[in-house]
Amino acid sequence: MEVNVQDSALLEVGLPIALAIVMLGLGLTLTVEDFRRIGRAPRAVFVALAIQVTLLPAVAFALVVVFDLAPLLAVGVMLLASSPGGSTANLFSHLFGGDVALNLTLTAVNSVIAVVSVPVITNLAVDYFDVTGELGLQLDKIAQVVAVVLLPVVIGMLVKRRAPGLADRANRPVRIFSIMVLVGVAAGALVAERANLAEYLRSVGVVTALFCVMSLAAGYAGARLARLDERQAIASAMEIGIHNTTMALTIALSVMQSSEIAIPAAVYSIVMYPLAAVFGFMVVRGSMRRRTDGAR
């Protein structure tokens, strides 16, 4: 099968290095305490992770089947669904009164789970949608995912532990770099497919928007049904609705070498922030209304 990405040093080396720096920045915000917190709030962590690991892929699969997406786009949506929450979920959670400590814990655990969930779900999608060629994540490519996802997080955590001042100073520049990488890679993926862009946006735009809204809603509703408090529910919604699209884009472009597979993540990176903001305002407004009604 012909893929849509040209071999280049920038793609093969530069993009994975950029993702590694992004994940290093994520590690600079995490501590061992974030993992230990699982034992103090196990139900909140379990509920959010169960939704993200099991429900989201099922929702994504249903959407691509209902909308009858082309095979490569369908694989791209499943890759997106398997990617963990993004570090900006912490920021959105903070803005709308969520439990940021829970977000940090979920982000830490998700970084580990992604090493397994991304290859498993992506390979199942490649097989199901009968995408021929070597686009799956075989052992050598899984090792590449580990190298650019998990190892930088561990290194960042070590820096945070041994040199917290350095980690704090590096945090802002790395965050800015992360945003620049996300914008650049998303724009590059869209430009690479500019000949088919209008068609892709018509087909995958609705799917990604629906997937984002359903992810946010599932995170919030699932947490509330599990009787978690409002702050935990907001944290769950943001963690589940805001994906690490930089990871999905890098895997699609650099590891799987297909700009078409990258399209869903590129579109999602554009729609998820405004949708998450609208969702957050609606939740906060609803919470204030309930408190007002209860005070009467």
PDB file of N, CA and C in Angstrom, residues 104-143:
ATOM      1  N   LEU A 104      -3.362  14.984  37.369  1.00  0.00           N
ATOM      2  CA  LEU A 104      -1.951  14.616  37.351  1.00  0.00           C
ATOM      3  C   LEU A 104      -1.767  13.113  37.527  1.00  0.00           C
ATOM      4  N   THR A 105      -2.567  12.535  38.416  1.00  0.00           N
ATOM      5  CA  THR A 105      -2.503  11.092  38.628  1.00  0.00           C
ATOM      6  C   THR A 105      -2.914  10.337  37.369  1.00  0.00           C
ATOM      7  N   LEU A 106      -4.015  10.762  36.767  1.00  0.00           N
ATOM      8  CA  LEU A 106      -4.498  10.108  35.545  1.00  0.00           C
ATOM      9  C   LEU A 106      -3.489  10.253  34.415  1.00  0.00           C
ATOM     10  N   THR A 107      -2.887  11.431  34.287  1.00  0.00           N
ATOM     11  CA  THR A 107      -1.886  11.649  33.249  1.00  0.00           C
ATOM     12  C   THR A 107      -0.690  10.739  33.454  1.00  0.00           C
ATOM     13  N   ALA A 108      -0.258  10.594  34.710  1.00  0.00           N
ATOM     14  CA  ALA A 108       0.883   9.737  35.011  1.00  0.00           C
ATOM     15  C   ALA A 108       0.582   8.285  34.651  1.00  0.00           C
ATOM     16  N   VAL A 109      -0.575   7.797  35.072  1.00  0.00           N
ATOM     17  CA  VAL A 109      -0.933   6.396  34.797  1.00  0.00           C
ATOM     18  C   VAL A 109      -1.172   6.188  33.306  1.00  0.00           C
ATOM     19  N   ASN A 110      -1.814   7.168  32.660  1.00  0.00           N
ATOM     20  CA  ASN A 110      -2.094   7.066  31.230  1.00  0.00           C
ATOM     21  C   ASN A 110      -0.829   6.967  30.395  1.00  0.00           C
ATOM     22  N   SER A 111       0.219   7.646  30.836  1.00  0.00           N
ATOM     23  CA  SER A 111       1.480   7.612  30.098  1.00  0.00           C
ATOM     24  C   SER A 111       2.042   6.199  30.053  1.00  0.00           C
ATOM     25  N   VAL A 112       1.802   5.431  31.103  1.00  0.00           N
ATOM     26  CA  VAL A 112       2.258   4.040  31.154  1.00  0.00           C
ATOM     27  C   VAL A 112       1.325   3.137  30.346  1.00  0.00           C
ATOM     28  N   ILE A 113       0.020   3.312  30.544  1.00  0.00           N
ATOM     29  CA  ILE A 113      -0.964   2.479  29.856  1.00  0.00           C
ATOM     30  C   ILE A 113      -0.874   2.639  28.343  1.00  0.00           C
ATOM     31  N   ALA A 114      -0.569   3.857  27.877  1.00  0.00           N
ATOM     32  CA  ALA A 114      -0.526   4.136  26.436  1.00  0.00           C
ATOM     33  C   ALA A 114       0.475   3.255  25.706  1.00  0.00           C
ATOM     34  N   VAL A 115       1.534   2.856  26.395  1.00  0.00           N
ATOM     35  CA  VAL A 115       2.539   2.003  25.772  1.00  0.00           C
ATOM     36  C   VAL A 115       1.931   0.679  25.323  1.00  0.00           C
ATOM     37  N   VAL A 116       0.881   0.240  26.025  1.00  0.00           N
ATOM     38  CA  VAL A 116       0.194  -1.005  25.661  1.00  0.00           C
ATOM     39  C   VAL A 116      -1.051  -0.719  24.824  1.00  0.00           C
ATOM     40  N   SER A 117      -1.858   0.251  25.264  1.00  0.00           N
ATOM     41  CA  SER A 117      -3.150   0.485  24.622  1.00  0.00           C
ATOM     42  C   SER A 117      -3.021   0.975  23.190  1.00  0.00           C
ATOM     43  N   VAL A 118      -2.062   1.854  22.918  1.00  0.00           N
ATOM     44  CA  VAL A 118      -1.916   2.396  21.558  1.00  0.00           C
ATOM     45  C   VAL A 118      -1.588   1.295  20.545  1.00  0.00           C
ATOM     46  N   PRO A 119      -0.553   0.467  20.771  1.00  0.00           N
ATOM     47  CA  PRO A 119      -0.278  -0.588  19.793  1.00  0.00           C
ATOM     48  C   PRO A 119      -1.410  -1.614  19.656  1.00  0.00           C
ATOM     49  N   VAL A 120      -2.022  -2.009  20.784  1.00  0.00           N
ATOM     50  CA  VAL A 120      -3.065  -3.039  20.729  1.00  0.00           C
ATOM     51  C   VAL A 120      -4.265  -2.542  19.932  1.00  0.00           C
ATOM     52  N   ILE A 121      -4.795  -1.376  20.283  1.00  0.00           N
ATOM     53  CA  ILE A 121      -6.000  -0.864  19.620  1.00  0.00           C
ATOM     54  C   ILE A 121      -5.712  -0.512  18.166  1.00  0.00           C
ATOM     55  N   THR A 122      -4.545   0.077  17.899  1.00  0.00           N
ATOM     56  CA  THR A 122      -4.200   0.444  16.525  1.00  0.00           C
ATOM     57  C   THR A 122      -4.046  -0.784  15.644  1.00  0.00           C
ATOM     58  N   ASN A 123      -3.372  -1.816  16.144  1.00  0.00           N
ATOM     59  CA  ASN A 123      -3.192  -3.037  15.357  1.00  0.00           C
ATOM     60  C   ASN A 123      -4.519  -3.746  15.114  1.00  0.00           C
ATOM     61  N   LEU A 124      -5.408  -3.760  16.106  1.00  0.00           N
ATOM     62  CA  LEU A 124      -6.732  -4.348  15.908  1.00  0.00           C
ATOM     63  C   LEU A 124      -7.490  -3.591  14.822  1.00  0.00           C
ATOM     64  N   ALA A 125      -7.359  -2.264  14.822  1.00  0.00           N
ATOM     65  CA  ALA A 125      -8.035  -1.453  13.804  1.00  0.00           C
ATOM     66  C   ALA A 125      -7.461  -1.716  12.423  1.00  0.00           C
ATOM     67  N   VAL A 126      -6.140  -1.822  12.324  1.00  0.00           N
ATOM     68  CA  VAL A 126      -5.495  -2.116  11.036  1.00  0.00           C
ATOM     69  C   VAL A 126      -6.004  -3.450  10.485  1.00  0.00           C
ATOM     70  N   ASP A 127      -6.107  -4.455  11.345  1.00  0.00           N
ATOM     71  CA  ASP A 127      -6.597  -5.768  10.910  1.00  0.00           C
ATOM     72  C   ASP A 127      -8.074  -5.716  10.536  1.00  0.00           C
ATOM     73  N   TYR A 128      -8.885  -5.072  11.371  1.00  0.00           N
ATOM     74  CA  TYR A 128     -10.332  -5.065  11.128  1.00  0.00           C
ATOM     75  C   TYR A 128     -10.682  -4.332   9.844  1.00  0.00           C
ATOM     76  N   PHE A 129     -10.057  -3.175   9.635  1.00  0.00           N
ATOM     77  CA  PHE A 129     -10.394  -2.382   8.456  1.00  0.00           C
ATOM     78  C   PHE A 129      -9.578  -2.790   7.231  1.00  0.00           C
ATOM     79  N   ASP A 130      -8.845  -3.894   7.381  1.00  0.00           N
ATOM     80  CA  ASP A 130      -8.148  -4.521   6.257  1.00  0.00           C
ATOM     81  C   ASP A 130      -7.246  -3.532   5.537  1.00  0.00           C
ATOM     82  N   VAL A 131      -6.448  -2.814   6.323  1.00  0.00           N
ATOM     83  CA  VAL A 131      -5.470  -1.898   5.754  1.00  0.00           C
ATOM     84  C   VAL A 131      -4.229  -2.705   5.420  1.00  0.00           C
ATOM     85  N   THR A 132      -3.983  -2.900   4.139  1.00  0.00           N
ATOM     86  CA  THR A 132      -2.864  -3.737   3.725  1.00  0.00           C
ATOM     87  C   THR A 132      -1.558  -2.975   3.858  1.00  0.00           C
ATOM     88  N   GLY A 133      -0.460  -3.706   3.763  1.00  0.00           N
ATOM     89  CA  GLY A 133       0.849  -3.088   3.911  1.00  0.00           C
ATOM     90  C   GLY A 133       1.329  -3.223   5.339  1.00  0.00           C
ATOM     91  N   GLU A 134       2.428  -2.569   5.659  1.00  0.00           N
ATOM     92  CA  GLU A 134       3.036  -2.681   6.980  1.00  0.00           C
ATOM     93  C   GLU A 134       2.773  -1.417   7.796  1.00  0.00           C
ATOM     94  N   LEU A 135       1.493  -1.136   7.987  1.00  0.00           N
ATOM     95  CA  LEU A 135       1.134   0.057   8.743  1.00  0.00           C
ATOM     96  C   LEU A 135       0.895  -0.233  10.217  1.00  0.00           C
ATOM     97  N   GLY A 136       0.857  -1.507  10.589  1.00  0.00           N
ATOM     98  CA  GLY A 136       0.639  -1.847  11.988  1.00  0.00           C
ATOM     99  C   GLY A 136       1.862  -1.511  12.834  1.00  0.00           C
ATOM    100  N   LEU A 137       1.684  -1.601  14.148  1.00  0.00           N
ATOM    101  CA  LEU A 137       2.785  -1.326  15.068  1.00  0.00           C
ATOM    102  C   LEU A 137       3.412  -2.644  15.498  1.00  0.00           C
ATOM    103  N   GLN A 138       4.414  -3.100  14.731  1.00  0.00           N
ATOM    104  CA  GLN A 138       5.130  -4.313  15.081  1.00  0.00           C
ATOM    105  C   GLN A 138       6.104  -4.037  16.222  1.00  0.00           C
ATOM    106  N   LEU A 139       6.840  -5.082  16.624  1.00  0.00           N
ATOM    107  CA  LEU A 139       7.668  -4.994  17.828  1.00  0.00           C
ATOM    108  C   LEU A 139       8.670  -3.846  17.758  1.00  0.00           C
ATOM    109  N   ASP A 140       9.316  -3.667  16.599  1.00  0.00           N
ATOM    110  CA  ASP A 140      10.308  -2.596  16.504  1.00  0.00           C
ATOM    111  C   ASP A 140       9.648  -1.221  16.605  1.00  0.00           C
ATOM    112  N   LYS A 141       8.439  -1.107  16.059  1.00  0.00           N
ATOM    113  CA  LYS A 141       7.734   0.174  16.121  1.00  0.00           C
ATOM    114  C   LYS A 141       7.165   0.423  17.513  1.00  0.00           C
ATOM    115  N   ILE A 142       6.775  -0.657  18.199  1.00  0.00           N
ATOM    116  CA  ILE A 142       6.327  -0.513  19.587  1.00  0.00           C
ATOM    117  C   ILE A 142       7.482  -0.017  20.457  1.00  0.00           C
ATOM    118  N   ALA A 143       8.691  -0.547  20.183  1.00  0.00           N
ATOM    119  CA  ALA A 143       9.877  -0.094  20.915  1.00  0.00           C
ATOM    120  C   ALA A 143      10.113   1.389  20.678  1.00  0.00           C
TER     121      ALA A 143
END
